[in-house]
Every structure is written in C-alpha cells, then in structure tokens.
Coordinates of C-alpha atoms in Angstrom, one line a residue:
M2 CA 118.5 56.9 43.8
I3 CA 115.1 58.4 43.2
A4 CA 113.5 55.7 45.3
N5 CA 116.0 56.3 48.1
N6 CA 115.3 60.1 48.0
Q7 CA 111.6 59.5 48.1
A8 CA 111.9 57.1 50.9
G9 CA 114.1 59.6 52.8
K10 CA 111.6 62.4 52.3
Q11 CA 108.7 60.2 53.4
S12 CA 110.8 59.1 56.4
S13 CA 111.5 62.7 57.4
Q14 CA 107.9 63.7 56.9
A15 CA 106.6 60.7 58.9
R16 CA 108.9 61.6 61.8
R17 CA 107.7 65.2 61.8
L18 CA 104.0 64.2 61.8
L19 CA 104.6 61.7 64.5
L20 CA 106.2 64.4 66.7
L21 CA 103.2 66.7 66.1
A22 CA 100.9 63.9 67.0
A23 CA 102.9 63.2 70.1
L24 CA 102.5 66.9 71.2
G25 CA 99.0 67.4 70.0
L26 CA 97.8 64.1 71.6
T27 CA 94.3 64.4 70.1
A28 CA 95.8 63.4 66.7
G29 CA 97.7 60.6 68.4
C30 CA 94.5 59.2 69.9
Q31 CA 92.6 59.4 66.6
T32 CA 95.3 57.9 64.4
S33 CA 97.1 55.3 66.6
G34 CA 95.1 52.5 65.1
V35 CA 96.5 53.3 61.6
F36 CA 100.0 52.3 62.7
A37 CA 99.0 48.6 62.9
S38 CA 98.3 48.5 59.2
R39 CA 100.8 46.4 57.2
E40 CA 99.6 47.2 53.7
K41 CA 102.3 49.0 51.6
A42 CA 104.3 49.5 54.8
L43 CA 107.4 51.6 55.0
V44 CA 110.0 51.1 57.8
V45 CA 111.4 54.3 59.2
P46 CA 113.8 55.0 62.1
S47 CA 112.3 55.5 65.5
V48 CA 111.7 59.0 66.7
G49 CA 111.8 58.3 70.4
R50 CA 113.1 56.2 73.2
A51 CA 111.7 55.2 76.6
T52 CA 112.4 58.6 78.1
E53 CA 110.7 60.4 75.2
Q54 CA 107.7 58.1 75.6
L55 CA 107.5 59.1 79.3
A56 CA 107.7 62.8 78.5
S57 CA 105.0 62.5 75.8
E58 CA 102.6 60.5 78.0
N59 CA 103.1 63.1 80.8
L60 CA 102.3 65.9 78.3
D61 CA 99.3 63.9 77.1
R62 CA 98.0 63.5 80.6
E63 CA 98.6 67.2 81.6
L64 CA 96.9 68.6 78.5
L65 CA 93.9 66.4 78.9
N66 CA 93.5 66.3 82.7
G67 CA 95.3 69.4 83.9
P68 CA 98.6 69.5 86.0
P69 CA 99.4 66.2 87.7
T70 CA 98.9 65.7 91.4
A71 CA 101.8 64.6 93.7
D72 CA 100.7 60.9 93.5
Q73 CA 100.4 61.1 89.8
A74 CA 103.8 62.8 89.5
S75 CA 105.5 60.0 91.4
A76 CA 103.7 57.4 89.3
N77 CA 104.8 59.2 86.1
N78 CA 108.4 58.6 87.0
K79 CA 108.1 54.9 86.3
T80 CA 109.0 53.6 82.8
P81 CA 105.8 52.2 81.1
E82 CA 105.8 48.7 79.8
P83 CA 104.6 48.3 76.3
S84 CA 101.5 46.0 75.9
S85 CA 100.1 44.7 72.7
S86 CA 96.7 44.5 74.2
T87 CA 96.5 48.2 75.2
S88 CA 93.8 49.9 73.2
P89 CA 94.7 53.0 71.1
A90 CA 92.4 55.2 73.0
T91 CA 94.1 54.6 76.3
A92 CA 97.8 54.4 75.2
P93 CA 98.2 56.5 72.0
I94 CA 102.0 56.8 72.4
S95 CA 102.8 53.2 73.2
Q96 CA 102.7 52.2 69.5
V97 CA 105.2 54.7 68.4
V98 CA 108.2 54.2 70.7
F99 CA 109.8 51.1 69.4
D100 CA 113.1 51.0 67.4
E101 CA 111.1 50.7 64.2
V102 CA 107.7 52.2 63.4
I103 CA 105.5 50.9 60.7
V104 CA 103.6 53.6 58.9
D105 CA 101.0 53.3 56.2
P106 CA 101.7 55.8 53.5
S107 CA 98.1 55.8 52.5
A108 CA 97.3 57.3 55.9
D109 CA 99.6 60.2 55.3
S110 CA 96.8 62.7 54.6
Q111 CA 95.0 61.6 57.8
L112 CA 98.2 62.0 59.8
R113 CA 98.8 65.4 58.4
K114 CA 95.2 66.5 59.1
T115 CA 95.3 65.4 62.7
A116 CA 98.8 66.8 63.2
E117 CA 97.7 70.1 61.8
T118 CA 94.8 70.1 64.3
S119 CA 97.3 69.5 67.1
L120 CA 99.8 72.2 66.0
S121 CA 97.0 74.7 65.5
R122 CA 95.9 74.1 69.1
L123 CA 99.5 74.5 70.2
M124 CA 100.4 77.7 68.3
A125 CA 97.5 79.6 66.8
L126 CA 95.6 82.2 68.6
E127 CA 92.6 84.1 67.4
S128 CA 93.0 87.9 67.1
P129 CA 91.0 89.8 69.7
T130 CA 87.6 91.1 68.4
A131 CA 85.3 93.7 69.7
D132 CA 83.1 91.2 71.7
Q133 CA 85.9 88.8 72.8
S134 CA 86.8 88.9 76.5
F135 CA 87.8 86.5 79.2
T136 CA 87.1 86.1 82.8
S137 CA 90.0 85.8 85.2
T138 CA 89.2 82.1 85.6
A139 CA 89.4 81.6 81.8
V140 CA 92.6 83.5 81.6
S141 CA 94.2 81.4 84.3
S142 CA 93.0 78.3 82.5
I143 CA 94.6 79.5 79.3
A144 CA 97.9 80.1 81.0
E145 CA 97.8 76.5 82.3
T146 CA 96.7 74.5 79.3
A147 CA 95.8 75.0 75.7
V148 CA 92.8 72.6 75.6
W149 CA 89.8 71.9 77.7
A150 CA 87.5 68.9 78.1
D151 CA 83.8 69.2 78.6
G152 CA 81.8 67.5 81.3
S153 CA 81.6 64.2 79.5
G154 CA 85.4 64.0 79.1
S155 CA 85.0 62.9 75.5
T156 CA 85.4 66.1 73.6
I157 CA 88.4 68.4 73.6
H158 CA 87.8 72.1 72.9
S159 CA 90.4 74.4 71.7
I160 CA 91.0 78.0 72.8
N161 CA 88.9 79.3 69.9
E162 CA 86.0 77.1 71.0
L163 CA 86.1 78.2 74.6
G164 CA 83.0 80.4 74.4
A165 CA 81.0 77.5 72.9
V166 CA 81.6 75.1 75.9
E167 CA 78.4 74.6 77.8
G168 CA 78.9 75.8 81.4
T169 CA 81.9 77.9 80.6
V170 CA 81.5 81.5 81.9
T171 CA 82.6 84.1 79.5
G172 CA 81.9 87.8 79.3
T173 CA 83.3 91.2 80.2
I174 CA 85.6 91.3 83.2
T175 CA 83.8 92.7 86.2
G176 CA 85.4 95.7 87.8
M177 CA 85.4 99.4 88.2
T178 CA 83.9 101.3 85.3
L179 CA 84.9 104.7 83.9
G180 CA 81.8 106.3 85.3
Q181 CA 82.5 105.0 88.8
I182 CA 86.0 106.3 88.8
E183 CA 84.9 109.7 87.4
A184 CA 82.3 110.0 90.2
L185 CA 85.0 109.1 92.7
A186 CA 87.3 111.8 91.3
L187 CA 84.7 114.5 91.3
G188 CA 84.1 113.8 95.0
N189 CA 87.8 113.5 96.1
N190 CA 90.0 115.5 93.7
P191 CA 91.3 118.5 95.7
T192 CA 91.1 121.0 92.8
I193 CA 87.3 120.7 92.9
Q194 CA 87.2 121.7 96.6
E195 CA 89.6 124.5 95.9
L196 CA 87.4 125.9 93.1
V197 CA 84.3 125.5 95.2
A198 CA 86.1 127.6 97.9
T199 CA 87.1 130.3 95.4
T200 CA 83.6 130.4 94.1
Q201 CA 82.3 130.9 97.6
K202 CA 84.9 133.7 98.0
A203 CA 83.6 135.4 94.9
A204 CA 80.1 135.2 96.2
G205 CA 81.2 136.7 99.5
F206 CA 83.0 139.5 97.7
R207 CA 79.9 140.2 95.6
T208 CA 77.9 140.6 98.7
Q209 CA 80.5 142.8 100.4
V210 CA 81.0 145.3 97.7
S211 CA 77.3 146.0 97.4
L212 CA 76.7 146.9 101.0
R213 CA 75.8 150.4 101.9
A214 CA 77.9 152.5 104.4
N215 CA 77.0 152.3 108.0
P216 CA 75.6 155.4 109.7
V217 CA 77.6 157.1 112.4
L218 CA 76.0 157.9 115.8
G219 CA 77.8 160.3 118.1
Y220 CA 77.8 162.9 120.8
S221 CA 79.3 166.4 120.7
G222 CA 79.9 168.8 123.6
A223 CA 81.2 172.4 123.5
Q224 CA 82.1 175.4 125.8
F225 CA 82.7 173.3 129.0
A226 CA 85.1 175.9 130.3
D227 CA 82.5 178.7 130.2
R228 CA 80.2 178.0 133.1
E229 CA 76.5 177.6 132.3
T230 CA 77.1 178.2 128.5
D231 CA 78.0 174.6 127.6
Q232 CA 76.3 172.9 124.6
H233 CA 75.5 169.2 124.2
T234 CA 74.3 167.5 121.0
V235 CA 73.7 164.0 119.7
F236 CA 74.3 163.5 116.0
I237 CA 73.9 160.9 113.3
S238 CA 75.7 161.0 110.0
Q239 CA 75.3 159.0 106.8
T240 CA 77.2 158.8 103.5
I241 CA 74.9 158.7 100.5
I242 CA 76.6 156.8 97.7
T243 CA 75.7 158.3 94.4
A244 CA 75.7 157.2 90.7
D245 CA 74.7 153.6 91.5
K246 CA 78.3 152.8 92.5
L247 CA 77.1 149.9 94.7
K248 CA 75.1 148.4 91.9
L249 CA 78.0 148.6 89.6
N250 CA 80.3 147.1 92.2
R251 CA 77.9 144.1 92.4
R252 CA 77.8 143.8 88.6
V253 CA 81.6 143.6 88.4
Q254 CA 81.9 141.1 91.1
N255 CA 78.9 139.1 89.8
E256 CA 80.9 138.5 86.6
A257 CA 83.8 137.4 88.6
L258 CA 81.5 134.8 90.3
R259 CA 80.2 133.7 86.9
A260 CA 83.7 133.2 85.7
Q261 CA 84.6 131.1 88.8
L262 CA 81.6 128.9 88.2
L263 CA 82.7 128.4 84.6
E264 CA 86.3 127.6 85.8
L265 CA 84.8 125.0 88.2
E266 CA 82.9 123.5 85.3
A267 CA 86.1 123.5 83.2
Q268 CA 88.0 121.8 86.0
K269 CA 85.4 119.0 86.0
Y270 CA 86.0 118.4 82.4
R271 CA 89.8 118.5 83.0
I272 CA 89.4 115.8 85.6
A273 CA 87.0 113.7 83.5
T274 CA 89.4 113.9 80.5
D275 CA 92.5 113.0 82.5
I276 CA 90.5 110.2 84.2
G277 CA 89.4 108.9 80.8
I278 CA 92.9 109.0 79.4
K279 CA 94.4 107.1 82.3
F280 CA 91.5 104.7 82.4
Y281 CA 92.0 103.7 78.8
D282 CA 95.8 103.6 79.4
A283 CA 95.2 101.2 82.3
L284 CA 92.6 99.2 80.4
A285 CA 94.9 98.7 77.5
A286 CA 97.6 97.5 79.9
Q287 CA 95.2 95.1 81.4
R288 CA 94.3 93.8 78.0
R289 CA 97.9 93.5 77.1
V290 CA 98.5 91.4 80.3
L291 CA 95.6 89.0 79.3
L292 CA 96.8 88.7 75.7
I293 CA 100.4 88.2 76.6
Q294 CA 99.4 85.5 79.1
E295 CA 97.8 83.7 76.2
F296 CA 100.8 84.0 74.1
Q297 CA 103.0 82.9 77.0
S298 CA 101.3 79.6 77.1
V299 CA 101.9 79.2 73.4
S300 CA 105.5 80.2 73.6
D301 CA 106.1 77.6 76.4
K302 CA 104.6 74.9 74.3
G303 CA 106.6 76.1 71.3
L304 CA 109.9 75.9 73.2
E305 CA 109.0 72.4 74.3
F306 CA 108.2 71.4 70.8
A307 CA 111.5 72.8 69.5
E308 CA 113.4 70.9 72.1
L309 CA 111.6 67.6 71.2
R310 CA 112.4 68.2 67.5
K311 CA 116.1 68.6 68.4
Q312 CA 116.1 65.4 70.5
A313 CA 114.5 63.6 67.5
E314 CA 117.2 65.0 65.2
E315 CA 114.5 66.8 63.3
G316 CA 115.4 70.3 64.4
S317 CA 118.5 72.3 65.2
Q318 CA 119.8 74.2 68.1
L319 CA 119.0 77.4 66.2
E320 CA 115.3 76.5 66.4
V321 CA 115.6 76.0 70.2
V322 CA 117.4 79.3 70.6
Q323 CA 114.8 81.1 68.5
A324 CA 112.0 79.6 70.6
K325 CA 113.8 80.6 73.8
V326 CA 114.2 84.2 72.4
L327 CA 110.5 84.4 71.6
K328 CA 109.6 83.0 75.1
N329 CA 112.0 85.5 76.8
E330 CA 110.5 88.4 74.8
I331 CA 107.0 87.4 75.8
D332 CA 108.0 86.9 79.4
L333 CA 109.6 90.4 79.4
A334 CA 106.5 91.9 77.6
L335 CA 104.3 90.4 80.3
Q336 CA 106.5 91.8 83.1
Q337 CA 106.5 95.3 81.4
A338 CA 102.7 95.2 80.8
E339 CA 102.1 94.4 84.5
I340 CA 104.4 97.2 85.6
R341 CA 102.6 99.7 83.2
Y342 CA 99.2 98.6 84.5
K343 CA 100.2 99.2 88.1
A344 CA 101.8 102.6 87.2
A345 CA 98.7 103.6 85.2
W346 CA 96.5 102.5 88.1
R347 CA 98.5 104.6 90.6
E348 CA 98.2 107.7 88.4
L349 CA 94.5 107.0 87.9
A350 CA 94.0 106.7 91.7
A351 CA 96.0 109.9 92.3
I352 CA 94.0 111.9 89.8
A353 CA 90.8 110.6 91.5
G354 CA 92.1 111.9 94.8
V355 CA 92.4 108.4 96.4
P356 CA 96.1 107.6 95.9
H357 CA 96.1 104.8 98.4
M358 CA 93.4 102.8 96.6
E359 CA 94.5 99.3 95.7
P360 CA 94.5 98.2 92.1
A361 CA 91.3 96.6 90.9
P362 CA 90.2 95.1 87.6
L363 CA 88.7 97.6 85.1
A364 CA 85.5 97.0 83.2
G365 CA 85.3 98.6 79.8
E366 CA 85.8 98.2 76.1
L367 CA 88.4 99.6 73.7
P368 CA 86.8 101.0 70.5
T369 CA 86.9 98.9 67.4
I370 CA 85.3 101.4 65.1
A371 CA 84.4 105.1 65.1
S372 CA 82.9 107.6 62.7
P373 CA 85.2 110.2 61.1
L374 CA 84.7 113.7 62.5
D375 CA 84.3 117.0 60.6
W376 CA 87.0 118.9 62.5
Q377 CA 86.0 122.3 61.3
S378 CA 82.5 121.8 62.7
V379 CA 84.0 120.2 65.9
A380 CA 86.3 123.2 66.4
S381 CA 83.4 125.6 66.1
T382 CA 81.3 123.6 68.5
I383 CA 84.1 123.2 71.1
V384 CA 85.1 126.9 71.0
C385 CA 81.5 128.0 71.5
S386 CA 80.6 125.5 74.2
S387 CA 83.9 125.2 76.0
P388 CA 83.6 126.4 79.6
E389 CA 87.2 127.6 79.3
Y390 CA 86.3 129.9 76.4
Q391 CA 83.1 131.0 78.2
A392 CA 85.0 131.9 81.3
A393 CA 87.3 134.1 79.2
Q394 CA 84.4 135.8 77.7
T395 CA 83.0 136.4 81.1
R396 CA 86.2 138.1 82.1
V397 CA 85.8 140.4 79.2
T398 CA 82.3 141.3 80.5
Q399 CA 83.7 141.8 83.9
A400 CA 86.4 144.2 82.5
K401 CA 83.7 146.1 80.6
A402 CA 81.6 146.4 83.8
N403 CA 84.7 147.6 85.7
I404 CA 85.2 150.4 83.1
C405 CA 81.7 151.6 83.7
R406 CA 82.3 151.4 87.4
Q407 CA 85.6 153.4 87.3
E408 CA 84.1 156.1 85.1
V409 CA 81.4 157.0 87.7
Q410 CA 83.9 157.1 90.6
P411 CA 84.6 160.9 90.3
I412 CA 81.0 161.6 91.0
P413 CA 81.1 162.7 94.6
N414 CA 79.1 161.0 97.4
L415 CA 77.1 163.1 99.9
D416 CA 77.9 163.2 103.6
L417 CA 74.8 164.1 105.6
Q418 CA 74.7 164.8 109.3
F419 CA 71.8 165.6 111.6
A420 CA 72.4 166.8 115.2
S421 CA 70.0 167.6 118.0
G422 CA 71.0 169.1 121.4
Y423 CA 70.6 171.6 124.2
D424 CA 72.3 175.0 124.8
N425 CA 72.5 175.8 128.6
G426 CA 73.5 179.4 127.8
T427 CA 70.2 180.2 126.1
D428 CA 68.3 177.5 127.9
S429 CA 66.9 176.2 124.5
G430 CA 67.3 173.3 122.2
M431 CA 69.4 173.0 119.0
I432 CA 69.0 171.2 115.7
N433 CA 71.9 171.2 113.2
V434 CA 72.1 169.8 109.7
Q435 CA 75.3 169.4 107.7
V436 CA 75.8 168.4 104.1
G437 CA 79.2 167.9 102.4
A438 CA 80.8 166.4 99.3
P439 CA 84.4 166.2 97.9
I440 CA 85.2 168.2 94.9
P441 CA 87.0 166.1 92.2
V442 CA 89.5 168.8 91.2
F443 CA 92.8 166.8 91.4
N444 CA 91.7 163.2 91.7
K445 CA 89.3 162.3 88.9
N446 CA 90.1 158.6 89.1
Q447 CA 91.9 158.9 85.8
G448 CA 94.5 156.3 86.7
N449 CA 92.0 153.6 87.5
I450 CA 90.0 154.3 84.4
S451 CA 93.0 153.9 82.2
A452 CA 93.9 150.6 84.0
A453 CA 90.4 149.3 83.5
R454 CA 90.5 150.0 79.8
A455 CA 93.8 148.3 79.5
E456 CA 92.4 145.3 81.4
Y457 CA 89.5 145.2 78.9
I458 CA 92.0 145.0 76.0
R459 CA 94.0 142.3 77.8
A460 CA 90.9 140.2 78.5
S461 CA 89.7 140.5 74.9
R462 CA 93.1 139.3 73.6
E463 CA 92.9 136.5 76.2
V464 CA 89.7 135.3 74.5
D465 CA 91.6 135.2 71.2
R466 CA 94.5 133.3 72.8
I467 CA 92.2 130.7 74.3
E468 CA 90.4 130.2 71.0
D469 CA 93.7 129.7 69.2
S470 CA 94.9 127.4 72.0
I471 CA 91.7 125.3 71.7
K472 CA 92.1 125.0 68.0
A473 CA 95.8 124.1 68.3
R474 CA 95.1 121.4 70.9
L475 CA 92.3 120.1 68.8
A476 CA 94.6 119.9 65.8
I477 CA 96.9 117.6 67.7
V478 CA 94.0 115.5 68.9
S479 CA 92.5 115.3 65.4
G480 CA 95.8 114.0 64.2
D481 CA 95.9 111.4 67.0
F482 CA 92.2 110.5 66.3
D483 CA 92.5 110.2 62.6
S484 CA 95.7 108.2 62.6
S485 CA 94.5 105.8 65.4
L486 CA 91.2 105.4 63.6
A487 CA 93.0 104.5 60.4
A488 CA 95.2 102.1 62.3
V489 CA 92.3 100.4 64.1
S490 CA 90.4 100.0 60.9
K491 CA 93.5 98.8 59.0
Y492 CA 94.4 96.3 61.7
A493 CA 90.9 95.0 62.0
K494 CA 90.3 94.6 58.2
D495 CA 93.7 93.7 56.8
I496 CA 96.7 93.5 59.2
L497 CA 95.3 91.1 61.8
P498 CA 93.7 88.8 59.2
N499 CA 96.8 88.8 57.1
S500 CA 99.0 88.2 60.1
R501 CA 96.9 85.3 61.2
E502 CA 96.9 83.9 57.7
G503 CA 100.6 84.3 57.5
L504 CA 100.9 82.2 60.7
E505 CA 98.7 79.5 59.3
L506 CA 100.5 79.4 56.0
A507 CA 103.8 79.1 57.9
Q508 CA 102.5 76.2 59.8
I509 CA 101.2 74.5 56.7
A510 CA 104.4 75.1 54.9
Y511 CA 106.4 73.6 57.8
K512 CA 104.2 70.6 57.9
A513 CA 104.7 70.1 54.2
G514 CA 108.5 70.3 54.7
E515 CA 108.7 73.5 52.6
T516 CA 110.1 75.7 55.3
S517 CA 111.9 75.5 58.7
Y518 CA 110.4 75.8 62.1
V519 CA 112.2 79.1 62.5
Q520 CA 109.8 80.6 60.0
V521 CA 106.9 79.5 62.2
L522 CA 108.5 81.3 65.1
V523 CA 108.9 84.4 63.0
A524 CA 105.3 84.3 62.1
Q525 CA 104.3 83.8 65.7
R526 CA 106.4 86.8 66.7
S527 CA 104.8 88.9 64.0
F528 CA 101.3 87.8 65.1
F529 CA 102.1 88.5 68.7
N530 CA 103.4 92.1 67.9
T531 CA 100.5 92.8 65.6
N532 CA 98.0 92.1 68.3
L533 CA 99.8 94.3 70.8
D534 CA 100.0 97.1 68.3
Y535 CA 96.2 96.7 67.7
I536 CA 95.5 97.2 71.4
A537 CA 97.8 100.3 71.4
A538 CA 95.9 101.8 68.5
Q539 CA 92.6 101.1 70.2
A540 CA 93.8 102.8 73.4
K541 CA 95.0 105.9 71.4
L542 CA 91.7 106.1 69.6
A543 CA 89.8 106.0 72.9
Q544 CA 92.0 108.6 74.5
A545 CA 91.7 111.0 71.5
R546 CA 87.9 110.7 71.6
T547 CA 88.0 111.4 75.4
R548 CA 89.9 114.6 74.7
V549 CA 87.4 115.7 72.1
D550 CA 84.5 115.0 74.5
G551 CA 86.3 116.9 77.2
Y552 CA 86.8 120.1 75.2
V553 CA 90.5 119.2 74.9
L554 CA 90.9 120.3 78.6
T555 CA 93.5 118.5 80.6
G556 CA 95.4 119.2 83.8
A557 CA 93.3 117.6 86.6
L558 CA 96.0 118.3 89.2
D559 CA 97.4 121.6 87.9
A560 CA 97.5 124.5 90.4
V561 CA 94.2 126.4 90.7
V562 CA 94.4 130.1 89.8
D563 CA 92.3 132.1 92.3
R564 CA 90.5 134.8 90.3
S565 CA 87.7 135.3 92.8
G566 CA 88.6 139.0 93.2
D567 CA 88.5 141.1 96.3
D568 CA 86.5 143.8 98.0
S569 CA 88.7 146.7 96.9
L570 CA 85.8 148.3 95.0
R571 CA 84.0 149.0 98.3
G572 CA 87.0 150.8 99.7
L573 CA 87.2 152.8 96.5
T574 CA 83.6 153.6 96.7
L575 CA 83.8 155.0 100.3
S576 CA 87.0 156.9 99.7
Q577 CA 87.1 159.6 97.1
Q578 CA 90.3 161.3 98.1

C-alpha cells in the first residue's frame, strides 16, 4: 500500500513536471536526454496524445522564434512522426508523447529545477523600480512573448534579463515632458491672455486718473444790441487741482496694477499646478497600461497552462475558470487604463489651451522616494511667498491709499480764468481775471470716506481669509503627501517584495504538490493588484508635491475676476459738487 501511494505520488509529480517542461520549453530542451535513462525506471501514464504534442511543439516554436508565418502555420497542422534518431535539442517533445514515459527518479531534482525556470518565466514579473522603463518596442515584444533569443540563437533571456541583452534598446520612453506642456499652456491658456488684458487695463486707468484737466479756450461777446458799445473778449480757463489729488489717484490705481500683476503670477502657478496634476495622472495611466500589458501576456499563458493541466487530468475546471477570471480582469483593467489615459490627456490638452492636440507618449518619472516636510515651516513659507496672499495684501494697501485720497477730496480746487478783449464803447482794451472755488458746506465727501474705510476693513479680513484658506488647503495636501509617501515607502520596502515572494512561494508549493494551481492564481492576482496600487501611490505623491510647489493654487480654467479698477477717481477729482 505504501509503495503504491509513493508510486502514485511520484507519477502525479512526474506528470506535473512534464507539463511544466512542455510549456517552458527551455526545460524540455535541457532535460529530454534524461528520459532515455533506464536505471531505476518508473513507468507512469502518458500525459499527452498526438494533438497535445502538436500544440506543445507549436508553443515551443512560437516562444523561441516568435509568431509563426502563414507557411509555418500550415506546416504545423501536420501530425509529426516520432523518430528515434531525432536529437533532444531539435525535438524536445517527441520523447514524451507515447503511451508510456520512462522517467528516472534520480533526475527528479533536475526536472524540478528546469520546470521551475520555465514556470517562473511564464508567470513571474519583476516589480517596477525607479529606474525600470521600457520602450514601446520592448512593450510590444513583452505582449507577444515571454522570452527572447539573442543574436546567436543559443541563449534564451527572460523578461527580467531584457535589459542585459546586448543590442536591446531600453530606457525612458521618449515623449512630451512636463516642462514642454507647461510652456505650451502658458502660451495658449486663455486665462493668461485675459489677465494680461486686465493688467493692461489697470495700467491704462493708472495713466488716466493722473492726468491734469484740460484748459478751456473761448470767446465772449457782450452788448451787441447797443450800437458801438459792444465788447469782445477771448478767454482761457484752467482748473487747478489741489491737495495732490492726481498723485493720490495714481497711487491708488498703481496698487490695483500691482495686484493684477500678482494675480497674473498666481494664475501661472494655478496653470502649472493643474498641468502637473493632470500630467502625473496621465503618466500613471500610461504606466498602468504598460504594466497591465505585461501581466496580460502572463495571464494568457496561465490560462493556456490551466487548460493543458485539465486536458492532462492534472487540473480541474475550477482552475480554468479562475484563470479565465484573472485574464478577464486584466483585460478589463487594460481597457479602463487606456480610457483613463485618453481622458487624462484630453483634460491635459484642454488646460494647456490646445484641446485638439492628439495624445502622445509622456516622458517622466513617478517618485519612488521623497523627504518628509516640516508642514509648519512650509505653511509659513507658502503664506509669505504666495502671489495670492501678496495680491490680497496689495489690495489692503490700495484700500489704505484710497482712504487718503477720499479724505482730501473736500479740499476745493481752484478755477482760474484769464480774458483779454476790446471795448468799442471806450475804444480801449480789456483784461479780466477770475478765480473761483466751491465751498464744501454740504458735500464733504463723507459718504465716500466711510465707504473707503469699510473697504479697508474688508480687504484686511480678506487677507486673513486667504491665509486660512492656504493653510486649510495645505492641510489637505499634507495629508495626501504624508499618506502617499508612507504608502510608496511601504510598497517599495515591504509590500512589493513580500507580494513577489508570496508568488514565488506559491509556485514552489505548487511544484512540490503542496497546494493547488488556484493558489498560484490568487498570488498572481495579489501581485498584479499590488503593482497597480504602487503606481497609484506614486502618482498621488507626485500630485501632492506639485500642489505644494504651486502654493496650493489650482483652477487653471476658472473664471478670471477683473479687478483692474476704473477711472472714476478722475471724475471725482474734477467734480466737487
């Protein structure tokens, strides 16, 4: 009984290893010579028929040489004829397709070693690192096959060895950088042009309110009905503006111009921040697409492996269904990642002011590490340096200057007139001088003075509101930054290595017959989700850092508030009634 159980276990283990060798192909090539040994031989049931031989040979050829051509595909449909003279290197499968297979138990460790190599190439993926990137050519190659051959055709390189293959091009994907898109946005975003226009308006108003009154030149005639007593004069009049009202007008409007310039600067930061956020959103989606494409190749091979196991009566329908579920999930994830990338690109292009720009690859890196920030110090720095806060302070200075201006308004201006003419009645010339000024008895500008003081209070409280708003926004960003920094660090140091180790242990346990293939699929799914979560954490960290660098200013396409002012102070200056 014990001997029968042991024989059954060895038989099952041998069938599993032979299946792995048939899928891995490299192991089959290296170990096919072992099958001819007769020492301590053990007869086990066959794991394949002629159709399985054909499928395995096609898989071997595709993995080694790439997808078959049309001529090769037609040739593959022919059933191969076994030949005892065929060398193991050219026909690794031909020795394992008969009704009985002779396996040397002493070669079990070698079979397991080579089968593990094949399975690791089939299923395992390295977790992304900071300097790991693929060109579009390499990505398409990964989607087609799991192994590559070098120029000599003698060495097979796994995915993990891709960067070491001589002549293989690896590096960062070429495309648009963050700086290029920012420059594009600053030149095309409509809000920049709007604020440039409002700044020009403020400069125009500053010039207008400081202009002196025009002189008045006129003619006056009198006593036309009384013959030979008529008088004719030419006069010129000028309003003399007192109390430096024009200078104060210019000071008020100059502060409005300064505030508009600071608003323009703040808008540049808003655009840069929103561009950075969307850039890293699109970059993360692009990375997800590349990563899912790699996993998609693995899931396809895993489904094929599960179906072969079921055909060999080693696996169950449950394993096939689980493999199909994993493949469908990865296919859906790829579709969603592509949709999100296109959506993120469209939003990025709209913020940049070129909504019709076609999607293009993005060149950049997601952060893998960052230094913790002293948020109290960061808050103080942002509040003092933020153009939004400085613009609010400038509004306070403008309100204070307006108070000074309104307080001198009651001081009357002088109206001077000089006239020169001729009196026909006396046959002599005339010179007249006239001086006048309004008396501030009823209108002392008290209403405008009160309003200016209230505006000063409002502007002061607006500074406090903006300071609190900056700190509140920074508090949210600090939470995102710290949590994503902790996540990136934890994923890089613990979660990703543990997930990869869990996948490897599941594979080893399966090969040893200690667990089912379903557990390997579960480990694959966990490893897949962990890598996607790592990319999401990296993107969130980059976006949080972008908000900090942009003084937590966002809203690149929000409506522009026109605070350029007007020339009402000039009308007030010339009208004291």
